[in-house]
Amino acid sequence: MREEGSERRPLSAAELFDGLGIAYEHAFGHLPAQLAAVDWLTARLGPGARVLDVGSGTGRPVADRLVRSGCRVTGIDVSGAMVELARAQVPEARFEQHDVRDFDAPPGSFDAVCAFFPLLMMSRAEASAALDRMAGWLAPGGYLVTATVPADVDGVEIEWMGRQVEVSSFSVEEYLRRQREECGLDVLHHEVSVFQPDDERAAPEEHLFSYARRPDGASA
């Protein structure tokens, strides 16, 4: 119990998701726009495609859906608890505890990168750099499929699922501009939708999903 007068400290991403565990899957595992994004991606990937799932969580539904379609999946997450859950639930994929800001892979290592909401608990500068890093891991013609909560905010404290966190994000226009102009990607599709998580502590959220592609002629 906190001492009287003490302030709640915003949790790090690792602390937040270590504490949430399987509850995150229960609240967000049936997100229709996310399922549609993964299905869109797998329809364009051949058997054995190399896919990186950034912020892989419990492994479900994203990594699970990818491996079922024949992809070779690597998942990374800052939360050790999430990595252990994912390894148990999706043993066909490989999961490692990494922060996308520190993870390293050779240029052109992946045919696709999925990143559903992992950038929100970073500064804007860090999120922008992470987008650029992920684009660099794509092979020419590879896909970057992402989602975020669009908002013109940087380092704002909020309560989310009963926990204090600090978040940053971009407007829809700025998020797409960064992919096009700074990452050199072609944005093929984007959509904004509202989702109500299956958790009484969580309010409805506006989500931006973006499907982008590295041009075929881009050097890795």
PDB file of C-alpha atoms in Angstrom:
ATOM      1  CA  MET A   1       0.000   0.000   0.000  1.00  0.00           C
ATOM      2  CA  ARG A   2       1.306   3.468  -0.859  1.00  0.00           C
ATOM      3  CA  GLU A   3       2.121   5.870   1.946  1.00  0.00           C
ATOM      4  CA  GLU A   4      -0.213   8.816   2.325  1.00  0.00           C
ATOM      5  CA  GLY A   5       0.803  11.642   0.032  1.00  0.00           C
ATOM      6  CA  SER A   6       2.966   9.480  -2.218  1.00  0.00           C
ATOM      7  CA  GLU A   7       2.447   9.669  -5.975  1.00  0.00           C
ATOM      8  CA  ARG A   8       1.824   6.807  -8.344  1.00  0.00           C
ATOM      9  CA  ARG A   9       4.797   6.302 -10.638  1.00  0.00           C
ATOM     10  CA  PRO A  10       4.061   5.491 -14.284  1.00  0.00           C
ATOM     11  CA  LEU A  11       4.923   1.878 -15.014  1.00  0.00           C
ATOM     12  CA  SER A  12       7.459   0.875 -17.627  1.00  0.00           C
ATOM     13  CA  ALA A  13       6.169  -1.247 -20.499  1.00  0.00           C
ATOM     14  CA  ALA A  14       7.837  -4.332 -18.996  1.00  0.00           C
ATOM     15  CA  GLU A  15       6.232  -3.713 -15.603  1.00  0.00           C
ATOM     16  CA  LEU A  16       2.832  -3.059 -17.151  1.00  0.00           C
ATOM     17  CA  PHE A  17       2.683  -6.213 -19.240  1.00  0.00           C
ATOM     18  CA  ASP A  18       4.353  -8.415 -16.630  1.00  0.00           C
ATOM     19  CA  GLY A  19       1.446  -7.428 -14.388  1.00  0.00           C
ATOM     20  CA  LEU A  20      -1.280  -7.845 -17.002  1.00  0.00           C
ATOM     21  CA  GLY A  21      -0.203 -11.229 -18.321  1.00  0.00           C
ATOM     22  CA  ILE A  22      -3.015 -13.269 -19.880  1.00  0.00           C
ATOM     23  CA  ALA A  23      -5.539 -10.531 -18.982  1.00  0.00           C
ATOM     24  CA  TYR A  24      -4.238  -8.543 -21.948  1.00  0.00           C
ATOM     25  CA  GLU A  25      -5.124 -11.366 -24.333  1.00  0.00           C
ATOM     26  CA  HIS A  26      -8.582 -11.665 -22.793  1.00  0.00           C
ATOM     27  CA  ALA A  27      -9.189  -7.932 -23.314  1.00  0.00           C
ATOM     28  CA  PHE A  28      -7.635  -7.460 -26.773  1.00  0.00           C
ATOM     29  CA  GLY A  29      -7.268 -10.905 -28.353  1.00  0.00           C
ATOM     30  CA  HIS A  30     -10.402 -10.609 -30.486  1.00  0.00           C
ATOM     31  CA  LEU A  31      -9.719  -7.186 -32.021  1.00  0.00           C
ATOM     32  CA  PRO A  32     -11.403  -7.415 -35.482  1.00  0.00           C
ATOM     33  CA  ALA A  33      -9.124  -4.913 -37.252  1.00  0.00           C
ATOM     34  CA  GLN A  34      -6.038  -6.744 -35.991  1.00  0.00           C
ATOM     35  CA  LEU A  35      -7.314 -10.122 -37.205  1.00  0.00           C
ATOM     36  CA  ALA A  36      -8.125  -8.553 -40.573  1.00  0.00           C
ATOM     37  CA  ALA A  37      -4.620  -7.053 -40.791  1.00  0.00           C
ATOM     38  CA  VAL A  38      -2.939 -10.405 -40.151  1.00  0.00           C
ATOM     39  CA  ASP A  39      -5.174 -12.134 -42.693  1.00  0.00           C
ATOM     40  CA  TRP A  40      -4.376  -9.398 -45.250  1.00  0.00           C
ATOM     41  CA  LEU A  41      -0.677  -9.980 -44.640  1.00  0.00           C
ATOM     42  CA  THR A  42      -0.701 -13.775 -44.789  1.00  0.00           C
ATOM     43  CA  ALA A  43      -2.615 -13.657 -48.073  1.00  0.00           C
ATOM     44  CA  ARG A  44       0.443 -11.914 -49.561  1.00  0.00           C
ATOM     45  CA  LEU A  45       3.202 -14.053 -48.035  1.00  0.00           C
ATOM     46  CA  GLY A  46       4.498 -17.332 -49.382  1.00  0.00           C
ATOM     47  CA  PRO A  47       5.213 -20.485 -47.339  1.00  0.00           C
ATOM     48  CA  GLY A  48       8.196 -20.053 -45.054  1.00  0.00           C
ATOM     49  CA  ALA A  49       8.041 -16.245 -45.073  1.00  0.00           C
ATOM     50  CA  ARG A  50      10.164 -14.699 -42.321  1.00  0.00           C
ATOM     51  CA  VAL A  51       8.014 -12.526 -40.057  1.00  0.00           C
ATOM     52  CA  LEU A  52       8.989 -10.466 -37.017  1.00  0.00           C
ATOM     53  CA  ASP A  53       6.219  -9.797 -34.494  1.00  0.00           C
ATOM     54  CA  VAL A  54       7.224  -6.743 -32.440  1.00  0.00           C
ATOM     55  CA  GLY A  55       5.433  -6.595 -29.097  1.00  0.00           C
ATOM     56  CA  SER A  56       4.345 -10.210 -29.493  1.00  0.00           C
ATOM     57  CA  GLY A  57       2.528 -10.388 -26.148  1.00  0.00           C
ATOM     58  CA  THR A  58       1.034 -13.780 -25.335  1.00  0.00           C
ATOM     59  CA  GLY A  59       1.542 -15.008 -28.897  1.00  0.00           C
ATOM     60  CA  ARG A  60      -2.163 -14.894 -29.582  1.00  0.00           C
ATOM     61  CA  PRO A  61      -3.690 -14.029 -31.889  1.00  0.00           C
ATOM     62  CA  VAL A  62      -0.888 -12.667 -34.108  1.00  0.00           C
ATOM     63  CA  ALA A  63       2.015 -15.145 -33.923  1.00  0.00           C
ATOM     64  CA  ASP A  64      -0.404 -18.060 -33.694  1.00  0.00           C
ATOM     65  CA  ARG A  65      -2.234 -16.940 -36.829  1.00  0.00           C
ATOM     66  CA  LEU A  66       1.047 -16.387 -38.669  1.00  0.00           C
ATOM     67  CA  VAL A  67       2.504 -19.816 -37.913  1.00  0.00           C
ATOM     68  CA  ARG A  68      -0.762 -21.480 -38.899  1.00  0.00           C
ATOM     69  CA  SER A  69      -0.388 -19.864 -42.318  1.00  0.00           C
ATOM     70  CA  GLY A  70       3.109 -21.337 -42.725  1.00  0.00           C
ATOM     71  CA  CYS A  71       5.267 -18.361 -41.703  1.00  0.00           C
ATOM     72  CA  ARG A  72       8.531 -18.613 -39.778  1.00  0.00           C
ATOM     73  CA  VAL A  73       7.866 -16.290 -36.863  1.00  0.00           C
ATOM     74  CA  THR A  74      10.163 -14.505 -34.432  1.00  0.00           C
ATOM     75  CA  GLY A  75       8.428 -12.594 -31.650  1.00  0.00           C
ATOM     76  CA  ILE A  76      10.023  -9.994 -29.408  1.00  0.00           C
ATOM     77  CA  ASP A  77       8.552  -8.394 -26.297  1.00  0.00           C
ATOM     78  CA  VAL A  78       9.928  -6.342 -23.398  1.00  0.00           C
ATOM     79  CA  SER A  79       7.903  -8.394 -20.900  1.00  0.00           C
ATOM     80  CA  GLY A  80       9.447 -11.612 -19.636  1.00  0.00           C
ATOM     81  CA  ALA A  81       6.034 -12.815 -18.479  1.00  0.00           C
ATOM     82  CA  MET A  82       4.617 -12.312 -21.968  1.00  0.00           C
ATOM     83  CA  VAL A  83       7.526 -14.152 -23.583  1.00  0.00           C
ATOM     84  CA  GLU A  84       6.973 -17.170 -21.320  1.00  0.00           C
ATOM     85  CA  LEU A  85       3.245 -17.200 -22.093  1.00  0.00           C
ATOM     86  CA  ALA A  86       3.923 -16.958 -25.822  1.00  0.00           C
ATOM     87  CA  ARG A  87       6.453 -19.796 -25.758  1.00  0.00           C
ATOM     88  CA  ALA A  88       3.906 -22.020 -24.035  1.00  0.00           C
ATOM     89  CA  GLN A  89       0.982 -21.040 -26.274  1.00  0.00           C
ATOM     90  CA  VAL A  90       2.721 -20.897 -29.660  1.00  0.00           C
ATOM     91  CA  PRO A  91       5.685 -23.329 -29.489  1.00  0.00           C
ATOM     92  CA  GLU A  92       6.087 -23.290 -33.280  1.00  0.00           C
ATOM     93  CA  ALA A  93       7.387 -19.694 -33.142  1.00  0.00           C
ATOM     94  CA  ARG A  94      10.559 -18.341 -31.516  1.00  0.00           C
ATOM     95  CA  PHE A  95      10.113 -15.707 -28.815  1.00  0.00           C
ATOM     96  CA  GLU A  96      12.823 -13.545 -27.264  1.00  0.00           C
ATOM     97  CA  GLN A  97      12.761 -10.854 -24.582  1.00  0.00           C
ATOM     98  CA  HIS A  98      13.885  -7.696 -26.349  1.00  0.00           C
ATOM     99  CA  ASP A  99      12.944  -4.049 -26.616  1.00  0.00           C
ATOM    100  CA  VAL A 100      12.541  -3.019 -30.255  1.00  0.00           C
ATOM    101  CA  ARG A 101      14.836  -0.075 -29.499  1.00  0.00           C
ATOM    102  CA  ASP A 102      17.663  -2.506 -28.683  1.00  0.00           C
ATOM    103  CA  PHE A 103      16.862  -5.476 -30.922  1.00  0.00           C
ATOM    104  CA  ASP A 104      19.285  -5.909 -33.794  1.00  0.00           C
ATOM    105  CA  ALA A 105      18.853  -7.723 -37.090  1.00  0.00           C
ATOM    106  CA  PRO A 106      20.685  -7.484 -40.414  1.00  0.00           C
ATOM    107  CA  PRO A 107      19.061  -5.260 -43.053  1.00  0.00           C
ATOM    108  CA  GLY A 108      16.514  -7.141 -45.134  1.00  0.00           C
ATOM    109  CA  SER A 109      16.136  -9.968 -42.605  1.00  0.00           C
ATOM    110  CA  PHE A 110      12.345 -10.230 -42.746  1.00  0.00           C
ATOM    111  CA  ASP A 111       9.666 -10.524 -45.402  1.00  0.00           C
ATOM    112  CA  ALA A 112       7.245  -8.779 -43.033  1.00  0.00           C
ATOM    113  CA  VAL A 113       7.182  -7.025 -39.689  1.00  0.00           C
ATOM    114  CA  CYS A 114       4.056  -6.762 -37.529  1.00  0.00           C
ATOM    115  CA  ALA A 115       3.985  -4.116 -34.808  1.00  0.00           C
ATOM    116  CA  PHE A 116       0.618  -3.824 -33.105  1.00  0.00           C
ATOM    117  CA  PHE A 117       0.724  -1.045 -30.466  1.00  0.00           C
ATOM    118  CA  PRO A 118       4.331  -1.469 -29.173  1.00  0.00           C
ATOM    119  CA  LEU A 119       5.379   2.169 -29.693  1.00  0.00           C
ATOM    120  CA  LEU A 120       2.907   3.916 -27.408  1.00  0.00           C
ATOM    121  CA  MET A 121       5.035   3.823 -24.245  1.00  0.00           C
ATOM    122  CA  MET A 122       8.031   5.485 -25.898  1.00  0.00           C
ATOM    123  CA  SER A 123       8.830   9.103 -26.592  1.00  0.00           C
ATOM    124  CA  ARG A 124       7.930  10.343 -30.054  1.00  0.00           C
ATOM    125  CA  ALA A 125      11.605  10.421 -31.018  1.00  0.00           C
ATOM    126  CA  GLU A 126      12.046   6.805 -29.926  1.00  0.00           C
ATOM    127  CA  ALA A 127       8.889   5.682 -31.733  1.00  0.00           C
ATOM    128  CA  SER A 128       9.984   7.408 -34.934  1.00  0.00           C
ATOM    129  CA  ALA A 129      13.409   5.771 -34.722  1.00  0.00           C
ATOM    130  CA  ALA A 130      11.781   2.386 -34.090  1.00  0.00           C
ATOM    131  CA  LEU A 131       9.635   2.743 -37.210  1.00  0.00           C
ATOM    132  CA  ASP A 132      12.754   3.481 -39.231  1.00  0.00           C
ATOM    133  CA  ARG A 133      14.569   0.466 -37.733  1.00  0.00           C
ATOM    134  CA  MET A 134      11.665  -1.859 -38.542  1.00  0.00           C
ATOM    135  CA  ALA A 135      11.512  -0.576 -42.124  1.00  0.00           C
ATOM    136  CA  GLY A 136      15.222  -1.315 -42.458  1.00  0.00           C
ATOM    137  CA  TRP A 137      14.705  -4.942 -41.434  1.00  0.00           C
ATOM    138  CA  LEU A 138      12.372  -5.503 -44.390  1.00  0.00           C
ATOM    139  CA  ALA A 139      13.535  -7.237 -47.530  1.00  0.00           C
ATOM    140  CA  PRO A 140      12.690  -5.335 -50.735  1.00  0.00           C
ATOM    141  CA  GLY A 141       8.981  -5.811 -51.318  1.00  0.00           C
ATOM    142  CA  GLY A 142       8.433  -6.665 -47.626  1.00  0.00           C
ATOM    143  CA  TYR A 143       5.463  -5.480 -45.587  1.00  0.00           C
ATOM    144  CA  LEU A 144       5.211  -3.428 -42.399  1.00  0.00           C
ATOM    145  CA  VAL A 145       1.787  -3.847 -40.790  1.00  0.00           C
ATOM    146  CA  THR A 146       1.278  -1.689 -37.718  1.00  0.00           C
ATOM    147  CA  ALA A 147      -1.310  -0.290 -35.346  1.00  0.00           C
ATOM    148  CA  THR A 148      -1.320   2.558 -32.859  1.00  0.00           C
ATOM    149  CA  VAL A 149      -3.689   4.818 -30.974  1.00  0.00           C
ATOM    150  CA  PRO A 150      -3.570   8.058 -32.989  1.00  0.00           C
ATOM    151  CA  ALA A 151      -3.145  11.186 -30.868  1.00  0.00           C
ATOM    152  CA  ASP A 152      -1.042  14.335 -30.899  1.00  0.00           C
ATOM    153  CA  VAL A 153       0.625  13.672 -27.529  1.00  0.00           C
ATOM    154  CA  ASP A 154       4.157  13.270 -26.148  1.00  0.00           C
ATOM    155  CA  GLY A 155       4.867  11.990 -22.653  1.00  0.00           C
ATOM    156  CA  VAL A 156       1.313  12.243 -21.296  1.00  0.00           C
ATOM    157  CA  GLU A 157       0.368  10.296 -18.160  1.00  0.00           C
ATOM    158  CA  ILE A 158      -2.897   8.351 -18.297  1.00  0.00           C
ATOM    159  CA  GLU A 159      -4.596   5.511 -16.469  1.00  0.00           C
ATOM    160  CA  TRP A 160      -4.971   2.420 -18.658  1.00  0.00           C
ATOM    161  CA  MET A 161      -6.528  -0.840 -17.492  1.00  0.00           C
ATOM    162  CA  GLY A 162      -6.264   0.388 -13.920  1.00  0.00           C
ATOM    163  CA  ARG A 163      -2.569   1.252 -14.144  1.00  0.00           C
ATOM    164  CA  GLN A 164      -0.652   4.512 -14.467  1.00  0.00           C
ATOM    165  CA  VAL A 165       1.386   4.791 -17.688  1.00  0.00           C
ATOM    166  CA  GLU A 166       3.075   7.454 -19.798  1.00  0.00           C
ATOM    167  CA  VAL A 167       2.238   7.496 -23.506  1.00  0.00           C
ATOM    168  CA  SER A 168       3.179   9.275 -26.717  1.00  0.00           C
ATOM    169  CA  SER A 169       1.734   9.054 -30.201  1.00  0.00           C
ATOM    170  CA  PHE A 170       1.175  10.831 -33.504  1.00  0.00           C
ATOM    171  CA  SER A 171      -1.851  12.078 -35.386  1.00  0.00           C
ATOM    172  CA  VAL A 172      -3.044   9.908 -38.259  1.00  0.00           C
ATOM    173  CA  GLU A 173      -1.505  12.238 -40.831  1.00  0.00           C
ATOM    174  CA  GLU A 174       1.853  12.467 -39.061  1.00  0.00           C
ATOM    175  CA  TYR A 175       2.108   8.709 -38.482  1.00  0.00           C
ATOM    176  CA  LEU A 176       1.525   8.002 -42.161  1.00  0.00           C
ATOM    177  CA  ARG A 177       3.862  10.810 -43.252  1.00  0.00           C
ATOM    178  CA  ARG A 178       6.697   9.365 -41.194  1.00  0.00           C
ATOM    179  CA  GLN A 179       6.273   5.982 -42.857  1.00  0.00           C
ATOM    180  CA  ARG A 180       6.258   7.506 -46.334  1.00  0.00           C
ATOM    181  CA  GLU A 181       8.866  10.254 -46.031  1.00  0.00           C
ATOM    182  CA  GLU A 182      11.211   9.068 -43.274  1.00  0.00           C
ATOM    183  CA  CYS A 183      10.996   5.272 -43.707  1.00  0.00           C
ATOM    184  CA  GLY A 184      10.658   5.258 -47.502  1.00  0.00           C
ATOM    185  CA  LEU A 185       7.610   2.986 -47.480  1.00  0.00           C
ATOM    186  CA  ASP A 186       4.542   2.913 -49.691  1.00  0.00           C
ATOM    187  CA  VAL A 187       1.428   3.096 -47.495  1.00  0.00           C
ATOM    188  CA  LEU A 188      -1.031   0.788 -49.223  1.00  0.00           C
ATOM    189  CA  HIS A 189      -3.959   1.075 -46.830  1.00  0.00           C
ATOM    190  CA  HIS A 190      -4.926   2.660 -43.545  1.00  0.00           C
ATOM    191  CA  GLU A 191      -8.084   2.758 -41.492  1.00  0.00           C
ATOM    192  CA  VAL A 192      -9.273   4.186 -38.195  1.00  0.00           C
ATOM    193  CA  SER A 193     -11.722   2.254 -36.038  1.00  0.00           C
ATOM    194  CA  VAL A 194     -12.981   2.191 -32.450  1.00  0.00           C
ATOM    195  CA  PHE A 195     -12.637  -0.884 -30.250  1.00  0.00           C
ATOM    196  CA  GLN A 196     -14.109  -1.674 -26.837  1.00  0.00           C
ATOM    197  CA  PRO A 197     -11.730  -3.988 -24.945  1.00  0.00           C
ATOM    198  CA  ASP A 198     -13.311  -6.850 -23.047  1.00  0.00           C
ATOM    199  CA  ASP A 199     -12.290  -5.452 -19.668  1.00  0.00           C
ATOM    200  CA  GLU A 200     -14.318  -3.194 -17.389  1.00  0.00           C
ATOM    201  CA  ARG A 201     -11.219  -1.132 -16.587  1.00  0.00           C
ATOM    202  CA  ALA A 202     -10.634  -0.208 -20.244  1.00  0.00           C
ATOM    203  CA  ALA A 203     -12.442   2.549 -22.133  1.00  0.00           C
ATOM    204  CA  PRO A 204     -13.159   2.415 -25.882  1.00  0.00           C
ATOM    205  CA  GLU A 205     -10.039   3.137 -27.941  1.00  0.00           C
ATOM    206  CA  GLU A 206      -9.521   4.686 -31.364  1.00  0.00           C
ATOM    207  CA  HIS A 207      -7.091   2.582 -33.401  1.00  0.00           C
ATOM    208  CA  LEU A 208      -5.133   3.346 -36.554  1.00  0.00           C
ATOM    209  CA  PHE A 209      -4.067   0.351 -38.662  1.00  0.00           C
ATOM    210  CA  SER A 210      -1.559   0.880 -41.456  1.00  0.00           C
ATOM    211  CA  TYR A 211      -0.403  -1.540 -44.162  1.00  0.00           C
ATOM    212  CA  ALA A 212       2.868  -0.450 -45.788  1.00  0.00           C
ATOM    213  CA  ARG A 213       5.385  -1.982 -48.183  1.00  0.00           C
ATOM    214  CA  ARG A 214       9.067  -1.493 -48.890  1.00  0.00           C
ATOM    215  CA  PRO A 215       9.465  -0.776 -52.615  1.00  0.00           C
ATOM    216  CA  ASP A 216      10.928  -3.678 -54.626  1.00  0.00           C
ATOM    217  CA  GLY A 217      13.842  -1.575 -55.775  1.00  0.00           C
ATOM    218  CA  ALA A 218      14.776  -0.381 -52.264  1.00  0.00           C
ATOM    219  CA  SER A 219      18.241  -1.428 -51.150  1.00  0.00           C
ATOM    220  CA  ALA A 220      18.263  -3.451 -47.923  1.00  0.00           C
TER     221      ALA A 220
END
